[in-house]
Amino acid sequence: MSNDEIFAAAYREHYWAVSRYVARRLQGRAGEVEEVVAEVFTVAWRRRADLPPSPLPWLYGVARNCLANAVRGHGRRRRLVDRLGNDDTAHGRHIAMGPEADTPGAWVHEALSRLSPADQEVLRLTAWEELGVDEVAVALGCGSRAAAMRLHRARRRLRTEIDRMAPERAKADAHSAGGRDDD
């Protein structure tokens, strides 16, 4: 098979997996998803001679780098808008979410958001993308032992955050259920 055919097969087989990977990391910024996915496959096209036999973990690694670029660009645009004084809060368009807007399992996402970006990524690669340690290693650009250690440490830190949040959640649950808070 030629490099072009190998790329075409990888594109057909993995486009939606890469799209989901990017979409989960750009929550609330759906307009950027297609742009980042296009960049991932542009890089893959340029480097089609380097595509490994199992390209999905490699594509996730490329997507990770493209996402980092997109996040940096978003931050630069946000800082520019803030400097110009044209943000939504300045114009009274800030909307606060009410307690009824809490989604099931939101506390897990809250605990995850308290971790470092590196810990979040290794956990997401295993949970969301369902990659094994060897595939995580390819996506992160490290060895399998390093990936296993990163995953172990990230899981331990996530457990610590969940345990730390437990008293806060129990107190909030008791309050919302009409219970008393006896602090």
XYZ file of C-alpha atoms in Angstrom, residues 7 11 15 18 34-48 58-59 62 66:
23
model
C -3.152 7.864 5.186
C -8.357 8.954 8.070
C -11.523 10.441 11.998
C -9.900 11.861 16.881
C -13.310 20.858 13.372
C -10.430 23.290 13.051
C -8.213 21.277 15.428
C -9.182 17.943 13.823
C -8.340 19.382 10.406
C -4.946 20.424 11.741
C -4.349 16.908 13.138
C -4.999 15.309 9.778
C -2.983 17.995 7.980
C -0.001 17.028 10.130
C -0.742 13.345 9.500
C -0.854 14.019 5.739
C 2.475 15.838 5.815
C 4.002 12.994 7.833
C 2.125 10.141 6.129
C 0.091 8.507 17.279
C -2.854 10.607 16.041
C -0.574 14.865 17.300
C -2.641 20.706 18.139
